[in-house]
Short mmCIF file of C-alpha atoms and ligand atoms in Angstrom, two decimals:
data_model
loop_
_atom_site.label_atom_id
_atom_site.label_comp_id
_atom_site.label_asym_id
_atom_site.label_seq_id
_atom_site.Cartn_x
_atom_site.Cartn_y
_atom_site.Cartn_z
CA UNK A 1 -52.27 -172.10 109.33
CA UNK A 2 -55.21 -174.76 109.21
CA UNK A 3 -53.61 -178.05 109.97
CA UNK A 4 -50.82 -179.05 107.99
CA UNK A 5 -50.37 -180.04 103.93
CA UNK A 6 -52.91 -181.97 102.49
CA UNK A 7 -51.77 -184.55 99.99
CA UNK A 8 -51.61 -183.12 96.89
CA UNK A 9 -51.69 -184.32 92.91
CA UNK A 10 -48.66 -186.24 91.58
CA UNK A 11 -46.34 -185.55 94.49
CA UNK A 12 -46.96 -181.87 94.23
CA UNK A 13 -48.44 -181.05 98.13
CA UNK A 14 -51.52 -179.13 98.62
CA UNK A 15 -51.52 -176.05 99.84
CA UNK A 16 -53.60 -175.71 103.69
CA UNK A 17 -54.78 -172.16 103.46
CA UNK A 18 -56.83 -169.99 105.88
CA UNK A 19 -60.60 -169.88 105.50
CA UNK A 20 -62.25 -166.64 105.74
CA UNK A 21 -65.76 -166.72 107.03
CA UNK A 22 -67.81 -163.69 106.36
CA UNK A 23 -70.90 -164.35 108.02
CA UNK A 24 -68.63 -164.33 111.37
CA UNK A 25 -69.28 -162.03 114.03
CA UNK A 26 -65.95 -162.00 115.16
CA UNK A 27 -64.20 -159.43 113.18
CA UNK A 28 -60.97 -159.36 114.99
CA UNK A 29 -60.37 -163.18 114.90
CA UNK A 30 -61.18 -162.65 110.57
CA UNK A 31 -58.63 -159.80 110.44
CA UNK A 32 -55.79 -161.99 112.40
CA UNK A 33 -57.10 -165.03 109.91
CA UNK A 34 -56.41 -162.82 106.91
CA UNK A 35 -53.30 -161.16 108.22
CA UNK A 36 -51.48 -164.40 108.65
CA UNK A 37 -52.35 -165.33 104.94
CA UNK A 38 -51.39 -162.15 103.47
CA UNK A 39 -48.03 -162.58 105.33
CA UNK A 40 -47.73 -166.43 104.75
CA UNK A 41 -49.26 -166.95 101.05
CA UNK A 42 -51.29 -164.11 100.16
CA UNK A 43 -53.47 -167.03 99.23
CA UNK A 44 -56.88 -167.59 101.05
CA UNK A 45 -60.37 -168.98 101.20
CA UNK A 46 -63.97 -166.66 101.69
CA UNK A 47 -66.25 -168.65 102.89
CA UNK A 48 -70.35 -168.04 103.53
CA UNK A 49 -69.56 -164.69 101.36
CA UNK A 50 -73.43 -165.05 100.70
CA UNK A 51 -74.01 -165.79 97.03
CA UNK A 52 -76.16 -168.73 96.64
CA UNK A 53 -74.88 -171.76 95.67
CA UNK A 54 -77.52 -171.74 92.94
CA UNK A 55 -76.12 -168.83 91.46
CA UNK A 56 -72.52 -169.61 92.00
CA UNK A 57 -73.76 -172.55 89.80
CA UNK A 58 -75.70 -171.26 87.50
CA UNK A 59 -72.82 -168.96 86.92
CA UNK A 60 -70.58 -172.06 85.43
CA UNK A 61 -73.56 -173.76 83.59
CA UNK A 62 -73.86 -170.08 81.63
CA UNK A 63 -69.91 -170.01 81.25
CA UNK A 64 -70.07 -173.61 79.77
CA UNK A 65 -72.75 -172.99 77.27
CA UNK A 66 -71.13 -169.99 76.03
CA UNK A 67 -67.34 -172.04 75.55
CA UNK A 68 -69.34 -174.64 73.71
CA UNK A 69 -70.36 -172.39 71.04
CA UNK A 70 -68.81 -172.43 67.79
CA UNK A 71 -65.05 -170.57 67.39
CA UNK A 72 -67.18 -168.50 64.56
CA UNK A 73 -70.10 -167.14 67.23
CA UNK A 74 -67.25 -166.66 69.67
CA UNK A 75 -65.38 -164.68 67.73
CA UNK A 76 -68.17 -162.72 67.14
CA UNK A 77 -67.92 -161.11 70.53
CA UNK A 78 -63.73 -160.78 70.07
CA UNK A 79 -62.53 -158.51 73.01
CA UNK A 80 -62.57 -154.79 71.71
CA UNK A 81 -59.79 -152.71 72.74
CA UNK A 82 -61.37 -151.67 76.10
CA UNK A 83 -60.72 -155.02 77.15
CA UNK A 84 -64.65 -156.39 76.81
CA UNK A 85 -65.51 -159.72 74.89
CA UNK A 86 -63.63 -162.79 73.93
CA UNK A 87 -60.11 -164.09 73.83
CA UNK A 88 -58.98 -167.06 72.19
CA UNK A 89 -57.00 -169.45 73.04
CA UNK A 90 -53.36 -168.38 73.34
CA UNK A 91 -54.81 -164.65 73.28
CA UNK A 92 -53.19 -164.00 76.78
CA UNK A 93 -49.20 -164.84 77.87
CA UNK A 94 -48.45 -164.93 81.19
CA UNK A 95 -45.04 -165.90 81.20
CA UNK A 96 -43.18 -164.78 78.13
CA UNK A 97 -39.88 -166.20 79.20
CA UNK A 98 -41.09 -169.44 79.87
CA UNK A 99 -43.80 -170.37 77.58
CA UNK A 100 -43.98 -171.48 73.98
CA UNK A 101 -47.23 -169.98 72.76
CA UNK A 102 -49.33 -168.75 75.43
CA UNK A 103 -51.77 -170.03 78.13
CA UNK A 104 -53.59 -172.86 76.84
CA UNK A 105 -57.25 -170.71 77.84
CA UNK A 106 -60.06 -169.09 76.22
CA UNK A 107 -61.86 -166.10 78.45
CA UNK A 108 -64.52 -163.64 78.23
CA UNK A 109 -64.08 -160.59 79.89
CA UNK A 110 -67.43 -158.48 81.15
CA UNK A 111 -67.02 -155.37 83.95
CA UNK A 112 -69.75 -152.59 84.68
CA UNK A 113 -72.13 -152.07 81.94
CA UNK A 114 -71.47 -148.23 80.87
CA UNK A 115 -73.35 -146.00 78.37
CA UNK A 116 -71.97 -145.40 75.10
CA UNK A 117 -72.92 -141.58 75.40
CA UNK A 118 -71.28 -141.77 78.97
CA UNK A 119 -68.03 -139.47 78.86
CA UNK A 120 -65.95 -142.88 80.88
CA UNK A 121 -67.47 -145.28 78.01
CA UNK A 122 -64.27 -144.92 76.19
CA UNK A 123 -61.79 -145.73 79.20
CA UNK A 124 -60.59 -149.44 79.31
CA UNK A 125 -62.43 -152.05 80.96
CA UNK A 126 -65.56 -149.34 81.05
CA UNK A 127 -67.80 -148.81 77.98
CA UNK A 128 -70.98 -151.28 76.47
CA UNK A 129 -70.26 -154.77 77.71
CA UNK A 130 -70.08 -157.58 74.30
CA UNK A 131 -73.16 -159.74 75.35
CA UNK A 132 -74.13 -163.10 73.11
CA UNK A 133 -77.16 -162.72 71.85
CA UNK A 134 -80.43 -163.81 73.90
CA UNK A 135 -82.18 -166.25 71.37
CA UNK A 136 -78.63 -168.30 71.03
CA UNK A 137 -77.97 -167.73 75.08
CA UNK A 138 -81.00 -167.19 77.17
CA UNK A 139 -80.50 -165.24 80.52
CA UNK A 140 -76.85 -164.98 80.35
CA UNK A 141 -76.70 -161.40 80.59
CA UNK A 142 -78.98 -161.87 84.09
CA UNK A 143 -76.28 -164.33 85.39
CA UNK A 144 -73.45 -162.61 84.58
CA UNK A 145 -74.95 -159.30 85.59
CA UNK A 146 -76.27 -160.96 89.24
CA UNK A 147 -73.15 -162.69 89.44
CA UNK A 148 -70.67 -159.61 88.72
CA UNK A 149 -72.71 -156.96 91.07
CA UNK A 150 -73.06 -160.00 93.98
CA UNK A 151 -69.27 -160.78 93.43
CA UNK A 152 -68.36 -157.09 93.54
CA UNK A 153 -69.53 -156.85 97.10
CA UNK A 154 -68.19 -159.55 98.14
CA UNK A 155 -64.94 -158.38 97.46
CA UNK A 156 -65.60 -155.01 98.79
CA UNK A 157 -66.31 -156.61 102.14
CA UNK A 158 -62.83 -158.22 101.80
CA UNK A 159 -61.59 -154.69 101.38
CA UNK A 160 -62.72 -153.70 104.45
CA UNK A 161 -61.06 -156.82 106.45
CA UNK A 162 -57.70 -155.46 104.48
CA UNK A 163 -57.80 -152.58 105.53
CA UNK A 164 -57.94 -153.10 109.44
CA UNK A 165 -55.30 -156.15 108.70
CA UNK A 166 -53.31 -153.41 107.35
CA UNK A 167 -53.86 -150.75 110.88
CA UNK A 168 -56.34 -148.28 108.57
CA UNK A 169 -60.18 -147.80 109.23
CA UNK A 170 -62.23 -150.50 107.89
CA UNK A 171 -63.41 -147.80 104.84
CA UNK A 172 -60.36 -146.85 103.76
CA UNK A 173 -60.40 -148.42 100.67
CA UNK A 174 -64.38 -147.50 100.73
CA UNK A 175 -63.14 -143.45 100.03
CA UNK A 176 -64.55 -141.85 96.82
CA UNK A 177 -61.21 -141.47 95.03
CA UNK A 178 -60.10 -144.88 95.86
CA UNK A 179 -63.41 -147.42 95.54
CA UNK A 180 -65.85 -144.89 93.95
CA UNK A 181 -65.55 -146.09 90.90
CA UNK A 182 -63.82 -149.24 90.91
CA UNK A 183 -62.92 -151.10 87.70
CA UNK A 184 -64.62 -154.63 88.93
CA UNK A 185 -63.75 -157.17 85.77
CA UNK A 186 -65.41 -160.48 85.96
CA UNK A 187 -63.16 -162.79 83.73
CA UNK A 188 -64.96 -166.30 82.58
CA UNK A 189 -61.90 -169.05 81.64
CA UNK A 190 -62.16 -172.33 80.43
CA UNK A 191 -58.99 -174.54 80.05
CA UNK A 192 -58.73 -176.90 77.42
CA UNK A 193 -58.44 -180.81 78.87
CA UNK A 194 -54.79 -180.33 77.43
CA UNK A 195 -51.71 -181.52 79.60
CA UNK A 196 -49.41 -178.79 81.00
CA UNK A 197 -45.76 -180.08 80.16
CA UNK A 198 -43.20 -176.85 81.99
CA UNK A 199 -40.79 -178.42 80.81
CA UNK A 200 -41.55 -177.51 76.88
CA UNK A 201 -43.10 -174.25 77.65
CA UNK A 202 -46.95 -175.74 78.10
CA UNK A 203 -49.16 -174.04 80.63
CA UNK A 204 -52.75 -173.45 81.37
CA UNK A 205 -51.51 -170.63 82.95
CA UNK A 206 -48.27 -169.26 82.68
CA UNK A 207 -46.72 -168.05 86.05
CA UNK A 208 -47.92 -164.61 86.97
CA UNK A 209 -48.97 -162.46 89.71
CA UNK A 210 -52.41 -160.72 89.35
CA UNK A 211 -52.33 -156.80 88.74
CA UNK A 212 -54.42 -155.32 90.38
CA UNK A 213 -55.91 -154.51 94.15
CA UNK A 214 -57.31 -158.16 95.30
CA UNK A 215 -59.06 -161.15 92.92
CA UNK A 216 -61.37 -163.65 93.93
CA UNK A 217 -61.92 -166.87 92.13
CA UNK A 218 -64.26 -169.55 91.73
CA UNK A 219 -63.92 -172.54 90.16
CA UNK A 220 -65.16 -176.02 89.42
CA UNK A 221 -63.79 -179.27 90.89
CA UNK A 222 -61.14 -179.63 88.76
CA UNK A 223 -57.40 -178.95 90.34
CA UNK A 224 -54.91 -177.21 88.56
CA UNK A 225 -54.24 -173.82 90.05
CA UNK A 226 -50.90 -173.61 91.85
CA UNK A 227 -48.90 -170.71 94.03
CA UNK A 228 -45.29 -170.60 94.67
CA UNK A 229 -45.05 -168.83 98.06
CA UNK A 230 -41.58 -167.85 97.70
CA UNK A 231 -41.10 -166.01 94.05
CA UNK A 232 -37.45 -165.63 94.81
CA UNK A 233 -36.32 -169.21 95.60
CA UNK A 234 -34.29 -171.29 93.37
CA UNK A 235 -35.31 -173.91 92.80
CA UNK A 236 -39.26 -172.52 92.99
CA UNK A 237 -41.60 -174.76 94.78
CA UNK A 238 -45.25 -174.69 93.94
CA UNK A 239 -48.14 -175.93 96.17
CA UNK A 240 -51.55 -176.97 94.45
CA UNK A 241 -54.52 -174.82 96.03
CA UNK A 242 -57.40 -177.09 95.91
CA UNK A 243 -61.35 -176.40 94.85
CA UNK A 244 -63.34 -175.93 97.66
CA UNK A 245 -67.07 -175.97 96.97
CA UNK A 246 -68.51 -172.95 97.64
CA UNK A 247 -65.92 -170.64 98.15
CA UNK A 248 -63.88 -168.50 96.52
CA UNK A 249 -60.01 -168.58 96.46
CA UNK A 250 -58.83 -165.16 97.14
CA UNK A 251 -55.54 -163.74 96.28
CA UNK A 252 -53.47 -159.87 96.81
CA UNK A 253 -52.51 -158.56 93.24
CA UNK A 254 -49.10 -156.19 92.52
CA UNK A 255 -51.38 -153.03 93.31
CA UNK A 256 -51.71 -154.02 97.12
CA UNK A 257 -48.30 -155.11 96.69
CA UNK A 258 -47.02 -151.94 95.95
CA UNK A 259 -49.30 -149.69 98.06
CA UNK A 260 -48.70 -151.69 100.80
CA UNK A 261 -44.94 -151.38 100.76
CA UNK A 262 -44.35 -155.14 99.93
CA UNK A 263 -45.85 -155.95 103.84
CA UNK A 264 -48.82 -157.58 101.87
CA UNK A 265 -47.42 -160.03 98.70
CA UNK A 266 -48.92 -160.77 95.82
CA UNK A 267 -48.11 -164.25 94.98
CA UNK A 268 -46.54 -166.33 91.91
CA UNK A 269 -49.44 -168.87 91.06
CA UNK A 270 -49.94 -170.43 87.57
CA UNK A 271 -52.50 -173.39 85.96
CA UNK A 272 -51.46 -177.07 85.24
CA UNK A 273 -53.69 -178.71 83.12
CA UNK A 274 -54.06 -182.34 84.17
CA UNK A 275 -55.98 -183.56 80.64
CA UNK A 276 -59.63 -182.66 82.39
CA UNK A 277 -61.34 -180.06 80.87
CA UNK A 278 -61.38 -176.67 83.77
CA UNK A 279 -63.35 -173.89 84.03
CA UNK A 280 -62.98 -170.84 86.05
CA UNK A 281 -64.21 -167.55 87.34
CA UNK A 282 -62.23 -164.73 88.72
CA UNK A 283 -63.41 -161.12 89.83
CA UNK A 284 -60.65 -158.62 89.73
CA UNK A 285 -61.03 -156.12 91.67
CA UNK A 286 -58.63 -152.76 90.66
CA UNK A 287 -59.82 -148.96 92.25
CA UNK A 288 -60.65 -146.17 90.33
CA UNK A 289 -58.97 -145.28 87.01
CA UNK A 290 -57.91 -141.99 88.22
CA UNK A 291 -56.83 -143.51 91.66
CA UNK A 292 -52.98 -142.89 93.07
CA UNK A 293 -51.68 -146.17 94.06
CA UNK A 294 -48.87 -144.39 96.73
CA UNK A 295 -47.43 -146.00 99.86
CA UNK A 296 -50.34 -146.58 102.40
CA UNK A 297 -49.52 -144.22 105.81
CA UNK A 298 -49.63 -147.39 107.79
CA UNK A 299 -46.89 -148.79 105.47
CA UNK A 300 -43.66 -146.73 105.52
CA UNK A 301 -41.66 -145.00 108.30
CA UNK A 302 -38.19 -143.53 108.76
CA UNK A 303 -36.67 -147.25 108.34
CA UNK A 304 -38.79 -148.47 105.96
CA UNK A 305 -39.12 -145.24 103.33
CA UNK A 306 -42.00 -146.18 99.95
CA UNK A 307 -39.99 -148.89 97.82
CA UNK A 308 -42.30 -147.68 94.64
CA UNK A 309 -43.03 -144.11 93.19
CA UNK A 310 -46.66 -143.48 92.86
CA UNK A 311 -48.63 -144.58 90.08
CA UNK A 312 -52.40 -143.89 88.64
CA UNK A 313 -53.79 -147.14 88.50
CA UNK A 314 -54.88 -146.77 84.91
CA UNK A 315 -51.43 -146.06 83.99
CA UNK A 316 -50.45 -149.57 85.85
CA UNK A 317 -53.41 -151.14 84.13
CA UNK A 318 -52.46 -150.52 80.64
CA UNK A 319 -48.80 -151.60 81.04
CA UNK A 320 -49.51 -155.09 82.52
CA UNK A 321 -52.60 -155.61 80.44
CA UNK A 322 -50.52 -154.32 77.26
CA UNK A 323 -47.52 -156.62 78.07
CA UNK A 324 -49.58 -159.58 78.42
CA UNK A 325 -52.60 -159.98 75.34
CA UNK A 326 -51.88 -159.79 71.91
CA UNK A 327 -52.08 -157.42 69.66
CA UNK A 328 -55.68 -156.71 67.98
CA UNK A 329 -54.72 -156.46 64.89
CA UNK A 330 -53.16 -160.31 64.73
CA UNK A 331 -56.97 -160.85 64.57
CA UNK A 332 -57.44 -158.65 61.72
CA UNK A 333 -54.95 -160.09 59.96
CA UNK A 334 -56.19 -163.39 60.58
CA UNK A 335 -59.60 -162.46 59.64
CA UNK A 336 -58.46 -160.91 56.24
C1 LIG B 401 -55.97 -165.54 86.52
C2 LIG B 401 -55.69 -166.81 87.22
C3 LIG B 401 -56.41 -169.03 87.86
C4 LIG B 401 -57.39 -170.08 87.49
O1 LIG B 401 -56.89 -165.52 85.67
O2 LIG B 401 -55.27 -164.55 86.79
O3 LIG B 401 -54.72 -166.90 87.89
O4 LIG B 401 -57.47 -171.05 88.23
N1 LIG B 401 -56.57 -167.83 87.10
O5 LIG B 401 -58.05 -169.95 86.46
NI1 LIG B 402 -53.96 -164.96 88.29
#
């Protein structure tokens, strides 16, 4: 690791994680960078990844102006059952066990823009995107778009680094049936400047691990993401991962887990809200719907046999995003 904890906010000790930089030459010294974080944290920064700061910008200024809209014109765009649109605050729980209500967050959720004629329109997270209108949100399709596609890349780049951290060629995860058509969702949050109190259930975040393959995030200068490297311990400790400008904080999701045997971790992390308003952006990255998420042939041997049966990744997808959003129709009932 870089150097060793940072101080962190009210006695909770930052988190020094390894930096990533894609616009390095040296390949092998970013795999071994990557490697160690996947073993240590599963936690790490990308660095020059090659989006403009203007755009990585521009992205939160859109993000902003659409949170500040009225709840009414929000709900407007409520999420549909593909997963597309708004969610409210409280719409998502993280941590059922441990949290009152639900994560103190509102979110819009946008992914590849498809057809409505298109046969895959009706699969989750595919289909029309929601989009605010232009005359109350100029150009916020064109960010989001530009952001999304840009963002998507990025993270298919990471893929590649994975893959030779993991002993398989560098386009493994590039392979028709695994990143032909990936299910890329580009999730816009904004925390409310509420306090997190654990102790009575109150979370930005509850504690989670992310589903799916890998997720990158951006966000603004606000701190309030934390990771507990070690899910099992008891007591858990948790580490803050600070806002670096710039960059995006990448972390493995229970897909890799699980394909990857366990040898790659997904990792605990959650969101304490300090009383500052937060807003942030994360790109999840899951493969194809149709995809089987089976033991990687790097990953198992006589000793070490597959610890999961395999799974289509849509199949995995619905479960955890099932178990964790609310029900549409509390909406409709609301709304009645
Ligand atoms: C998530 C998540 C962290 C953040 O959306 O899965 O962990 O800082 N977000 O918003
Ligand atoms: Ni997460």
């Amino acid at each position: 690791m870089e150097g060793a904890n940072a101080v962190g906010v009210a006695g909770v000790p930052a988190s020094a994680l390894n930096r990533i930089d894609l616009s390095s030459p040296d390949i092998r010294h970013s795999v071994a960078l990557l490697k160690q974080a996947c073993l240590d944290s599963g936690f790490f920064y990308v660095i020059n990844h090659g989006i403009g700061q203007d755009l990585m910008e521009e992205v939160f200024v859109q993000s902003r102006r659409f949170f500040g809209l009225p709840l009414s014109e929000k709900m407007k765009l409520l999420r549909n059952k593909n997963y597309r649109g708004y969610t409210p605050l409280f719409d998502e729980v993280l941590d059922a066990g441990n949290q009152i209500r639900g994560d103190y967050k509102e979110g819009f959720y946008l992914g590849v823009e498809v057809p409505e004629d298109d046969p895959d329109a009706q699969r989750p997270h595919f289909g029309p995107n929601l989009w605010p209108s232009e005359d109350i949100l100029p150009r916020w399709r064109q960010t989001m778009e530009k952001f999304h596609s840009q963002a998507l890349n990025v993270a298919k780049a990471l893929a590649r680094i994975i893959a030779l951290a993991l002993d398989l060629e560098a386009d493994y995860f590039d392979r028709p049936e695994i990143l032909g058509k990936p299910i890329p969702v580009l999730r816009l949050l904004h925390y409310e400047g509420l306090i997190s109190d654990p102790s009575k259930g109150i979370y930005g975040a509850g504690a989670h691990s992310d589903f799916g393959f890998i997720t990158l995030l951006a966000t603004d200068d606000v701190p309030g993401l934390q990771i507990c490297k070690n899910k099992d311990a008891k007591p858990q400790t948790w580490e803050y991962v600070q806002p670096l400008k710039g960059a995006f904080i990448v972390n493995l999701g229970d897909m890799l887990e699980r394909w990857s045997n366990c040898i790659f971790r997904s990792t605990l992390h959650r969101v304490i809200g300090n009383g500052q308003e937060r807003y942030s952006i994360a790109l999840f990255l899951e493969p194809n719907h149709d995809c089987l998420v089976e033991c990687l042939p790097t990953c198992m041997s006589e000793e070490n046999p597959p610890k999961f049966p395999p799974i289509l990744c849509h199949t995995y997808l619905a479960q955890r995003y099932g178990d964790t959003h609310a029900d549409l129709d509390v909406y409709r009932r609301e709304g009645a």
